[in-house]
Coordinates of C-alpha atoms (C1' of nucleotides) in Angstrom, one line a residue:
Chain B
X222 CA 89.0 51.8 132.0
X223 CA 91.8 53.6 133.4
X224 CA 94.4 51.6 135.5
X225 CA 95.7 52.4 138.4
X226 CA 99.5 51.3 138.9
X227 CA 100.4 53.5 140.8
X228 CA 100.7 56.3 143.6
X229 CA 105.0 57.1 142.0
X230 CA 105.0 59.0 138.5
X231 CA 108.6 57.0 138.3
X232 CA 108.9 53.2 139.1
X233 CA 111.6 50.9 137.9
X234 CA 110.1 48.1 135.8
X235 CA 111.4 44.4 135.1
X236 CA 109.6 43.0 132.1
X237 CA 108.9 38.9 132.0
X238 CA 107.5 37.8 129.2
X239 CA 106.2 34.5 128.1
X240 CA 107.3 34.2 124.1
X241 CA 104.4 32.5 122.5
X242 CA 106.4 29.6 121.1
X243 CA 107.0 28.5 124.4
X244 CA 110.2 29.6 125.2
X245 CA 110.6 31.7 128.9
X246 CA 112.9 34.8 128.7
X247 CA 113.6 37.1 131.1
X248 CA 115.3 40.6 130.0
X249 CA 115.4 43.9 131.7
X250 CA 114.5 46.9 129.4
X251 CA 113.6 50.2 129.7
X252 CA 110.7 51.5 131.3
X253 CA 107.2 51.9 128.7
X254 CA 104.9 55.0 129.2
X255 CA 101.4 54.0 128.6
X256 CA 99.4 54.8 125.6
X257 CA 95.8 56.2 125.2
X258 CA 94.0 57.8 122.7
X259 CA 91.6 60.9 123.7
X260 CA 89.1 62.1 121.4
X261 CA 87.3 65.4 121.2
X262 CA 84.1 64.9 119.1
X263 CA 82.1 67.9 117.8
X264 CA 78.5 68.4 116.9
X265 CA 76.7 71.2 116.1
X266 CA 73.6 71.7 117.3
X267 CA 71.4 75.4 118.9
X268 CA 73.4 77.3 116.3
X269 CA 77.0 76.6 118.7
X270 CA 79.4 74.2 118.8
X271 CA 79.7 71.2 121.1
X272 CA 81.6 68.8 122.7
X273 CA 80.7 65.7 124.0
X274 CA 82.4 65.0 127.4
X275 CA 81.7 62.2 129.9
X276 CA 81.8 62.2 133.6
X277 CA 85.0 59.8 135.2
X278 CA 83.5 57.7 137.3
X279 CA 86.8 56.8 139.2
X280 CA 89.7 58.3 140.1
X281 CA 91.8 60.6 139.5
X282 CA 89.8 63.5 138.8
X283 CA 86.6 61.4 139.8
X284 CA 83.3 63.4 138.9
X285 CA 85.7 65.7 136.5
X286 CA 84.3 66.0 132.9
X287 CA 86.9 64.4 130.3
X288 CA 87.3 63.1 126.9
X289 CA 86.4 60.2 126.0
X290 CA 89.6 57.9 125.3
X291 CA 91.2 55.2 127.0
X292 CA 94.0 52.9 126.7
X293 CA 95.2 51.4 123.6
X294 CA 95.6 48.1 123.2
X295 CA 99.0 46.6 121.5
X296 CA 97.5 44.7 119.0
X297 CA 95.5 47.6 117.4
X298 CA 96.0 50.6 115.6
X299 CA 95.9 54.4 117.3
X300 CA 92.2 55.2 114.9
X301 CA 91.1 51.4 115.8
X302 CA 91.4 52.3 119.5
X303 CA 89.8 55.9 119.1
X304 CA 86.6 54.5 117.4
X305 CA 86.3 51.4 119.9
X306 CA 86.8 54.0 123.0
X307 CA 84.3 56.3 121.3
X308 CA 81.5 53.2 120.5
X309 CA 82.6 51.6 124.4
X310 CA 82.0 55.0 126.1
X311 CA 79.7 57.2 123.7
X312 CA 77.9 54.8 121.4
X313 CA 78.8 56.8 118.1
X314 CA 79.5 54.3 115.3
X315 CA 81.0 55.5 112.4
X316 CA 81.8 59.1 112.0
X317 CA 84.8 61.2 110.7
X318 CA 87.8 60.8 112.7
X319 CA 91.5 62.0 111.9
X320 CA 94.8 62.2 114.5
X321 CA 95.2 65.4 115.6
X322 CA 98.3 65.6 117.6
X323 CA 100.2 63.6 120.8
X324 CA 100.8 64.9 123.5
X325 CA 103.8 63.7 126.1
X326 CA 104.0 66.4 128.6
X327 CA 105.9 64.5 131.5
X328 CA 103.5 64.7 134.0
X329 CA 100.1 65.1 132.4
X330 CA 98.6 62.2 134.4
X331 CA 99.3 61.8 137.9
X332 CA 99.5 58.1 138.1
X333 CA 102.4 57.6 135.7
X334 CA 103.7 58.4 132.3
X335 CA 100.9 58.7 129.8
X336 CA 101.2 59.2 126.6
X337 CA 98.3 60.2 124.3
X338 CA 97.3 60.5 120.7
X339 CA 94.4 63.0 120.5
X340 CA 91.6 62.3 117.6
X341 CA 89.3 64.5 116.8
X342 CA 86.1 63.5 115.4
X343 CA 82.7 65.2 114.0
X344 CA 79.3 64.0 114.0
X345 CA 76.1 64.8 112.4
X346 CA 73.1 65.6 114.6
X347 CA 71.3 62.1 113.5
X348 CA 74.5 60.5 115.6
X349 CA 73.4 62.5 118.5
X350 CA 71.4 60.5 120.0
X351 CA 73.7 58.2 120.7
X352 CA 74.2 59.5 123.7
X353 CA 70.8 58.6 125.3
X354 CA 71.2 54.8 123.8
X355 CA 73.9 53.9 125.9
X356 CA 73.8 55.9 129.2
X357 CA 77.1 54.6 129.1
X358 CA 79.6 56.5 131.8
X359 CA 77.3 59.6 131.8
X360 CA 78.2 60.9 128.4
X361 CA 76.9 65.0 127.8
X362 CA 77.1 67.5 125.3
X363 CA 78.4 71.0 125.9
X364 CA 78.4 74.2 123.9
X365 CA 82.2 74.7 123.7
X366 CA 81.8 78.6 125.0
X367 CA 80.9 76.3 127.9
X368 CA 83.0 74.0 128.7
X369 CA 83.5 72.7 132.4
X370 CA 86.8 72.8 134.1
X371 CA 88.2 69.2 132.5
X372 CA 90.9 66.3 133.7
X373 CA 94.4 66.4 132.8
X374 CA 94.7 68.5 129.7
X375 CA 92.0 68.0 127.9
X376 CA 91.7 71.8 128.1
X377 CA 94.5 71.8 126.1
X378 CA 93.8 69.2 123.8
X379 CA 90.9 70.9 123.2
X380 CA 92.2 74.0 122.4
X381 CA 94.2 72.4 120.1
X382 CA 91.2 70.6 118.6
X383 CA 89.5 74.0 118.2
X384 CA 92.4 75.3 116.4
X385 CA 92.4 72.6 114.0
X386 CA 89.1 72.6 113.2
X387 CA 89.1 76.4 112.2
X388 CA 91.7 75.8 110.3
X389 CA 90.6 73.0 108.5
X390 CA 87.1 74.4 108.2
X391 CA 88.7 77.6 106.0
X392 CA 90.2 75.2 103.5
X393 CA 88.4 71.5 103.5
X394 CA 84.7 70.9 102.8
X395 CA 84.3 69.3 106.3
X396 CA 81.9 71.2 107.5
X397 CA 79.4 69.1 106.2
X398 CA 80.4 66.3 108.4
X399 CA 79.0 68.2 111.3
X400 CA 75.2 69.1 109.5
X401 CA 72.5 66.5 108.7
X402 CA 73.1 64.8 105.2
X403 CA 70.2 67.2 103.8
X404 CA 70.8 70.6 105.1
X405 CA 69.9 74.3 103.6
X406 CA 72.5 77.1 102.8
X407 CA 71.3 79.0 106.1
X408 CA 72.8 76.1 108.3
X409 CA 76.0 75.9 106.6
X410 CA 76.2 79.3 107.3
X411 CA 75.2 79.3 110.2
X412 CA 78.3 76.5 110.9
X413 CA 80.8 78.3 109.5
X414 CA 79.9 81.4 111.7
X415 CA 79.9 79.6 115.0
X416 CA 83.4 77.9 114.2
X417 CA 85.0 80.7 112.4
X418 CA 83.7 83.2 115.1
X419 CA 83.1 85.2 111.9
X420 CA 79.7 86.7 110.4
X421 CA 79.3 86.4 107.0
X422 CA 77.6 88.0 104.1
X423 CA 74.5 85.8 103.2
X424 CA 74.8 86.5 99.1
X425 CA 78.7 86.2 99.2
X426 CA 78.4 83.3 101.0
X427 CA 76.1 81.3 98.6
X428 CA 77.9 82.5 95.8
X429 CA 80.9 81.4 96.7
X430 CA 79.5 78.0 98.5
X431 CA 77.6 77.4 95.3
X432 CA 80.5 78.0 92.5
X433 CA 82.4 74.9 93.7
X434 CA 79.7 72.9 92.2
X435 CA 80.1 70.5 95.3
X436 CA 76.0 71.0 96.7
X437 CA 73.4 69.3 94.7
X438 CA 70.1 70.6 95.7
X439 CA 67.5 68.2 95.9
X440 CA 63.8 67.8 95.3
X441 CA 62.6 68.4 98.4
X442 CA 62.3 71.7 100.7
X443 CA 63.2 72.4 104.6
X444 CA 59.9 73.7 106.5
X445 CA 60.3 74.8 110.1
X446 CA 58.6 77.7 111.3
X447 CA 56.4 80.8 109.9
X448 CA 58.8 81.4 106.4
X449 CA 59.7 80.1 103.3
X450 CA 60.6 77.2 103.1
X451 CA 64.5 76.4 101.8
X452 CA 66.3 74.6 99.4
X453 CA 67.9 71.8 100.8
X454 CA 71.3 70.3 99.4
X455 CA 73.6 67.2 99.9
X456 CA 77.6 67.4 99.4
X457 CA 78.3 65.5 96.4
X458 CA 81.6 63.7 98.0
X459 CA 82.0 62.1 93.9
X460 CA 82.4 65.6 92.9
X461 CA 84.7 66.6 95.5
X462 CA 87.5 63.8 94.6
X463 CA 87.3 64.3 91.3
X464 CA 87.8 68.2 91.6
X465 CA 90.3 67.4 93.7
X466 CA 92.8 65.0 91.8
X467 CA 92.8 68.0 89.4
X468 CA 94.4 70.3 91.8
X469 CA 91.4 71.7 93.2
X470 CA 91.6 74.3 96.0
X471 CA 88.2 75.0 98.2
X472 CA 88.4 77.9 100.5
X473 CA 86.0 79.2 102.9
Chain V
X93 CA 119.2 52.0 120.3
X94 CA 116.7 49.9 119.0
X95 CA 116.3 46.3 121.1
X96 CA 115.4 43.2 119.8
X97 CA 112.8 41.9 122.3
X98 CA 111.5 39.4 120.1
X99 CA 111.0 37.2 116.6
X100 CA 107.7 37.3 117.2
X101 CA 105.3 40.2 117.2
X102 CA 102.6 39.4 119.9
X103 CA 104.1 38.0 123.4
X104 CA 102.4 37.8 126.6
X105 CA 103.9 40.4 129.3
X106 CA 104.0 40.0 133.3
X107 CA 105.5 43.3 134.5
X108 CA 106.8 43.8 137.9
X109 CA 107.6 46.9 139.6
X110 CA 109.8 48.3 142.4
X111 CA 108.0 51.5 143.8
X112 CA 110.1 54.1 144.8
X113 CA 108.6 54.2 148.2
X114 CA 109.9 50.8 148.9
X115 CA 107.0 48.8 148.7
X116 CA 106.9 46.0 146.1
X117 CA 103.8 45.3 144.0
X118 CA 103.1 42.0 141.4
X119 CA 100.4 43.4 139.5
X120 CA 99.4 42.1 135.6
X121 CA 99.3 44.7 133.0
X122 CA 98.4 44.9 129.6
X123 CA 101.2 44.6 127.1
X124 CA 102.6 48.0 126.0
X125 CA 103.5 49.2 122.4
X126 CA 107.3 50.5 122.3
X127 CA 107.2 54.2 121.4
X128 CA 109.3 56.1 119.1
X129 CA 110.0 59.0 117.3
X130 CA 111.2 59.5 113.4
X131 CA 112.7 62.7 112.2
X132 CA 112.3 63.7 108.7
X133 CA 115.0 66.5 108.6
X134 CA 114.5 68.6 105.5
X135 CA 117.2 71.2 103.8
X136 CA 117.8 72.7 100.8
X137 CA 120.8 72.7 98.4
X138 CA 122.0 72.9 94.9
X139 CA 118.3 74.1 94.1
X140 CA 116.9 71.0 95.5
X141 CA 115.1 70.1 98.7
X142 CA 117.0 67.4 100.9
X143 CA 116.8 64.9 103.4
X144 CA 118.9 63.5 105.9
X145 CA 119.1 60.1 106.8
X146 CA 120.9 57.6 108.4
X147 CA 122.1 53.7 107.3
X148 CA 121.4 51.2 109.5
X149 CA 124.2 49.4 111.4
X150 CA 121.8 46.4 113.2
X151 CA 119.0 44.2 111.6
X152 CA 115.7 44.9 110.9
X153 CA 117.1 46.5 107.2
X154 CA 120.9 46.7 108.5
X155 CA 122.6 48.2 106.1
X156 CA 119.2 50.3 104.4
X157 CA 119.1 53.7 105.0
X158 CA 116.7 55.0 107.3
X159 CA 115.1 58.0 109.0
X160 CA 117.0 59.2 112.4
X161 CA 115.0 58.6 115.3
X162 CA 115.2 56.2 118.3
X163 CA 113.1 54.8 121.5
X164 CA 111.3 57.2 123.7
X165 CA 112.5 57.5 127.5
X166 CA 109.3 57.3 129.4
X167 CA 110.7 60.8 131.4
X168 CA 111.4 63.0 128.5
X169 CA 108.8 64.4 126.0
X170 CA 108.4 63.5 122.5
X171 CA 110.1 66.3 121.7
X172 CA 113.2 65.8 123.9
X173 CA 113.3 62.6 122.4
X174 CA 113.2 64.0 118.8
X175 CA 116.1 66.2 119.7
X176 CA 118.3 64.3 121.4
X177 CA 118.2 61.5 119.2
X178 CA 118.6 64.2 116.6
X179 CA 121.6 64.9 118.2
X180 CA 122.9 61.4 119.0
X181 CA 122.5 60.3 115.7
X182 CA 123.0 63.7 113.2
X183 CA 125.0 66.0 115.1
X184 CA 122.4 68.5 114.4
X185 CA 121.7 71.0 117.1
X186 CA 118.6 73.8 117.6
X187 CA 116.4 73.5 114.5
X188 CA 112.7 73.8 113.9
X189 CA 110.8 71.2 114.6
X190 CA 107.5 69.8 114.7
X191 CA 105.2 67.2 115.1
X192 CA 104.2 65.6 112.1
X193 CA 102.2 62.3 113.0
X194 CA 102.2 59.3 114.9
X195 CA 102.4 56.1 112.9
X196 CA 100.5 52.7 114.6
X197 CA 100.0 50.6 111.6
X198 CA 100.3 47.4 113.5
X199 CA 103.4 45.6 111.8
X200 CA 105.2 48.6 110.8
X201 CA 108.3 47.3 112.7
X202 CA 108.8 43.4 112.6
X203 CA 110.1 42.9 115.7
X204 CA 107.5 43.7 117.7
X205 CA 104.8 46.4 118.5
X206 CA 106.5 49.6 118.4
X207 CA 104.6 53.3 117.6
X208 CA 106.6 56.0 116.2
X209 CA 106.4 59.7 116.5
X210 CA 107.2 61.5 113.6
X211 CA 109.1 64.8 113.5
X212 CA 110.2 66.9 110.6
X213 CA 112.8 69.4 111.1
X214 CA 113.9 72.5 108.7
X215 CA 117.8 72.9 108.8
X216 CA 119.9 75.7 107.2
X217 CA 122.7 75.2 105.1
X218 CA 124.9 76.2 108.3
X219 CA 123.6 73.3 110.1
X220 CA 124.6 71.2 107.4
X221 CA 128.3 71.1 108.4
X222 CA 126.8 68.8 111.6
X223 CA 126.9 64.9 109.5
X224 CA 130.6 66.1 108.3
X225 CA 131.6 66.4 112.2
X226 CA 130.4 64.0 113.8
X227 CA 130.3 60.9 111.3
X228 CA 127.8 58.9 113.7
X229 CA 126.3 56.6 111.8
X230 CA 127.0 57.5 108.4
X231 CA 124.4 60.2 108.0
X232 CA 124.0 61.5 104.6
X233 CA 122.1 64.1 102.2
X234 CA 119.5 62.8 99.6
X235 CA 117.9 65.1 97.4
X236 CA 113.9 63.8 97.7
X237 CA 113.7 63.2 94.0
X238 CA 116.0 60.4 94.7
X239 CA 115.8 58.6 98.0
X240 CA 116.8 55.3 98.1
X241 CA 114.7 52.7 99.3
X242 CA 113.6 53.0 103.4
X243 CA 113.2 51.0 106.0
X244 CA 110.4 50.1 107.9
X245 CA 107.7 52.8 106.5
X246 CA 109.9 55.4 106.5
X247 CA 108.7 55.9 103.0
X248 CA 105.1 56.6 104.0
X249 CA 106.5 59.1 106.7
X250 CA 108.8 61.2 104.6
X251 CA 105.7 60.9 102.0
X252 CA 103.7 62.5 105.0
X253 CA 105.9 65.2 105.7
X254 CA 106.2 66.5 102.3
X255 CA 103.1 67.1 101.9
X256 CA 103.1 69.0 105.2
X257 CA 105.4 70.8 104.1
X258 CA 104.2 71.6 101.0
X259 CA 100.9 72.9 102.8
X260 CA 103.0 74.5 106.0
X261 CA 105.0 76.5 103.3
X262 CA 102.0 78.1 101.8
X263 CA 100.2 79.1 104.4
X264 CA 103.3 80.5 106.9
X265 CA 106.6 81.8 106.4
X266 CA 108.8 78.5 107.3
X267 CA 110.6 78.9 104.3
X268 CA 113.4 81.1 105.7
X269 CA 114.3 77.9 108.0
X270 CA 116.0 76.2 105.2
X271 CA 117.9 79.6 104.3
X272 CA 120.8 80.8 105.4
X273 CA 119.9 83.8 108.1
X274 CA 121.1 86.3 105.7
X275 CA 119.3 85.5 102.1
X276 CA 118.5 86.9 98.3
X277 CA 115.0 87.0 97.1
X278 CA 116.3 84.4 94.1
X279 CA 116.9 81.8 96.7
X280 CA 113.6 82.1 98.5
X281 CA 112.1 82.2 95.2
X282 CA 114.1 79.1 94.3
X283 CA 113.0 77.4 97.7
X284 CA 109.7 78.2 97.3
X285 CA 109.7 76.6 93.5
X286 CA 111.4 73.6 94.2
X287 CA 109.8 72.6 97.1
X288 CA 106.3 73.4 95.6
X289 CA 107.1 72.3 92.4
X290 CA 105.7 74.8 90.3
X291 CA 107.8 78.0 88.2
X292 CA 107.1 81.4 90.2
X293 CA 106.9 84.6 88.4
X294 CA 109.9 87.0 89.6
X295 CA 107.9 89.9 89.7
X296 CA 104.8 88.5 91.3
X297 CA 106.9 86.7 93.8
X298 CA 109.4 90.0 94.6
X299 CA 106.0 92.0 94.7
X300 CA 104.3 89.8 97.3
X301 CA 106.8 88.4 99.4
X302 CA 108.0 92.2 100.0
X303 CA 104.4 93.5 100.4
X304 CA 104.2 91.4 103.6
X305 CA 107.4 93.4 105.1
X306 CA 108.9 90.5 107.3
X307 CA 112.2 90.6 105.0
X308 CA 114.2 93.5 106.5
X309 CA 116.9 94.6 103.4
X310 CA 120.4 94.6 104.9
X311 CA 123.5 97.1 103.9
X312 CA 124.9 93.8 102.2
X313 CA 124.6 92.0 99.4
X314 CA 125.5 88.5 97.6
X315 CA 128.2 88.5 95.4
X316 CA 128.7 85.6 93.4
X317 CA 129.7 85.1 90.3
X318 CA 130.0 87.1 86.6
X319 CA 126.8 88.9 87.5
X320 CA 125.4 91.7 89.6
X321 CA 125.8 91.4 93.0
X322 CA 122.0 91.1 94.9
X323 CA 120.6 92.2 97.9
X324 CA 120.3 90.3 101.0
X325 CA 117.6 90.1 103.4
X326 CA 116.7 88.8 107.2
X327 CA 113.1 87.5 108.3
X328 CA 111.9 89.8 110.8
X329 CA 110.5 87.0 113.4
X330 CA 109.4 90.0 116.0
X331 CA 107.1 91.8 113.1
X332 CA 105.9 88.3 112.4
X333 CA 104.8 87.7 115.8
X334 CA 103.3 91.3 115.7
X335 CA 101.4 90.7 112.5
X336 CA 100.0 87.4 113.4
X337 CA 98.6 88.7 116.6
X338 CA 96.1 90.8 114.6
X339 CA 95.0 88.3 112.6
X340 CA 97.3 88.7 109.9
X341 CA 97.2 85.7 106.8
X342 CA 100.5 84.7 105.4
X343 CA 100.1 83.4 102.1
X344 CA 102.7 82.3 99.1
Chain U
dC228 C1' 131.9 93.2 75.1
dC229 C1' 129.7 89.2 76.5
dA230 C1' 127.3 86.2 79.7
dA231 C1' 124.6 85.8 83.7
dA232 C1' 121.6 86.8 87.2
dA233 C1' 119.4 91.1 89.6
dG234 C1' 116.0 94.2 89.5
dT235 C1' 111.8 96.8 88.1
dG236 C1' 106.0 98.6 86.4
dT237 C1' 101.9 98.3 83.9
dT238 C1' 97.9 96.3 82.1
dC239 C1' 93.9 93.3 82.3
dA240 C1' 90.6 90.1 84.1
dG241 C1' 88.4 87.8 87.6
dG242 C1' 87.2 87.5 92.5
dC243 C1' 85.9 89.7 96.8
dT244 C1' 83.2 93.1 99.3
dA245 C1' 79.5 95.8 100.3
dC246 C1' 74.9 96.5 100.1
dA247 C1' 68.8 96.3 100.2
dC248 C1' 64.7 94.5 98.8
dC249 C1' 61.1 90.9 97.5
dC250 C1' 59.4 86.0 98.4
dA251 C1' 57.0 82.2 100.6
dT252 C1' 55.1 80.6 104.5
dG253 C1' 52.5 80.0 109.3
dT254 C1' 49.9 82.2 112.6
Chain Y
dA245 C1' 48.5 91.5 107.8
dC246 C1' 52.6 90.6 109.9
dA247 C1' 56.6 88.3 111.4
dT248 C1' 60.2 85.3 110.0
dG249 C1' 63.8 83.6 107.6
dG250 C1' 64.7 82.4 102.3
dG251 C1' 66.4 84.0 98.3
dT252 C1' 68.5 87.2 94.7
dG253 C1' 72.1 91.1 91.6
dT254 C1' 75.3 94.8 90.9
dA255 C1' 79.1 98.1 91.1
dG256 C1' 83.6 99.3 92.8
dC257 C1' 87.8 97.7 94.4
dC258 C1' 91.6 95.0 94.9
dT259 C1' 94.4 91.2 93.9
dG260 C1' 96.7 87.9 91.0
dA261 C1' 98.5 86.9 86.4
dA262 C1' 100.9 87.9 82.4
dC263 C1' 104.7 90.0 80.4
dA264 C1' 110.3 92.3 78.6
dC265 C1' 113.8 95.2 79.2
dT266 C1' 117.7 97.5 81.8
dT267 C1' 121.4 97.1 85.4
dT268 C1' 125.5 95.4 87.4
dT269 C1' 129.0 92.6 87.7
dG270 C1' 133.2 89.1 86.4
dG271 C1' 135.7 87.2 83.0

DNA sequence: CCAAAAGTGTTCAGGCTACACCCATGT
DNA sequence: ACATGGGTGTAGCCTGAACACTTTTGG
């Protein structure tokens, strides 16, 4: 998806363009970088973090893992291009998505100025398979403690991602978007510990994930191996704006 | 700075370019949003948190007053952009700044495509000189209780970074950017209540802000007025640094 | 001496931390 | 019966909230 233009990082550009009412101008005008939106998506799945990269098929940095992303198109907004790069290369429909920051170093692509507008996005496990769907452009999952040497700087994009997601973890009731809709007390915890870096008290931990009132448990009970079997919950997103028009503060 | 390409908001573009190397290519591109940045520069002032903007000399909303900002040159960084049309259009020289968020909303400018960058900056009353000097542009101080109407969405983006600001605030000691160097505890308290909006407890707030020991006391104090004179302080960015490195939590 | 802001300590309640054992299940 | 994770309560500590009077200055 990529286009090459050229070999030059600087070119001088004349701009023609056709005026849809009919009319021909011709203007000189500054030169445009190009736009494209990256997007680091998380899952979290083997009790780590992921990342789902995809292999470039062309150059530069052919065979390199990257984000997904691409260019965005004029007549569409930044988050419209970031979900149809991330359904054209990765097949995940819809998901949670938010900016995370633009980055503009000069000469971050080697073909010519690029400018682009990271998103971050998280997925539940059910969206994982996705990725076998549409084989599309080789798209892989990686435990972010192992992340392959990436294109451009999608390292630091990343990074940055990471950071933000920590952050955001600590204070926003996110963390569900990255668990199945019905999930037990042990994952979350086990979430929070892999992206906080942190372990954390099991009791403390309910107690304090419990008193928001924002988990309903349900009727039904997790079974997986030789144990008890848990108590599973959903996130009762209702709840959450409604505590949260009243000034509502969750942390951790 | 801003060109008027266009009435109409979708056009057709052929682009030629003039490689450096002397070769000359005709090649059809897709068209390319214009990029550029918005600063929403913040200080604070007669107990009130301010911004600065600028009034419009050309059309679109010539003669409404607007945030400073200006198109991005495809070899300098967002950044460079933000502060040199910072200092183009405000005078104002080295002052924090950041990257707020980029805006795309696809008729935000009615001349044509154009996706802005937004900034906020944090000025001290010593910068504040800067719109008396140079005059460019008729650049003036609104308290953010009462902006006047804004052009383009400049609205939405000052709505943006106040709430940014409101949660940056919080969370790390950016307060003392929109102080004078040398300050009282009564007008970081005052900072801190105006921009948050809520009344502060003297005690509480001496007792905690102190107990993080990033305000160094000087041998000086304030005098001012029929009362007792009170005791200055610095921030102490070097122990910040130092503090954050081992995980420290800056909070209120 | 009056007005105006600076400065200062204690008490109480609620939240956070640390910590260890029984429960339900599958094999 | 045993291995495996699920589930639970308490006590001490610390932090945040509430609260009122004295000090220093200029006029």
């Amino acid at each position: 998806m990529r286009l090459n233009l050229s070999e030059s990082n600087f070119a001088l550009y004349f701009v023609s363009f056709l005026h849809f009412h009919g009319t021909m101008k011709h203007i000189y005008e500054y030169p445009r970088a190009a736009l494209t939106v990256d997007c680091v998506v998380f899952g979290f799945d083997h009790a780590e973090l992921q990342v789902l990269l995809i292999q470039r098929g062309i150059a530069p940095f052919k065979g390199h893992w990257a984000l997904p992303g691409g260019f965005v198109r004029v007549e569409e907004t930044l988050e419209a291009a970031a979900r149809r790069e991330l359904a054209e290369e990765t097949g995940l429909g819809k998901v949670f998505l938010e900016q995370l920051y633009t980055f503009s170093t000069v000469d971050r692509d080697p073909r010519e100025r690029v400018i682009s507008v990271a998103y971050y996005a998280l997925t539940k496990p059910t969206d994982h398979r996705t990725q076998a769907d549409t084989d599309a452009d080789d798209a892989q999952w990686f435990s972010v403690s192992q992340v392959p040497a990436l294109a451009f700087d999608h390292a630091e994009i990343l990074h940055t991602a990471l950071q933000r997601l920590r952050g955001k973890l600590r204070y926003e009731p996110i963390g569900f978007e990255l668990l199945p809709p019905k999930f037990t007390l042990s994952q979350l915890q086990a979430l929070y510990e892999a992206v906080l870096g942190t372990d954390l008290d099991k009791r403390n931990f309910r107690k304090k994930v419990l008193s928001f009132d924002l988990l309903l448990p349900l009727d039904e009970t997790h079974r997986e191996g030789a144990h008890r079997p848990a108590q599973l919950y959903r996130f009762d997103p209702v709840r959450y704006d409604h505590l949260q028009q009243k000034g509502f503060h969750f942390e951790l």
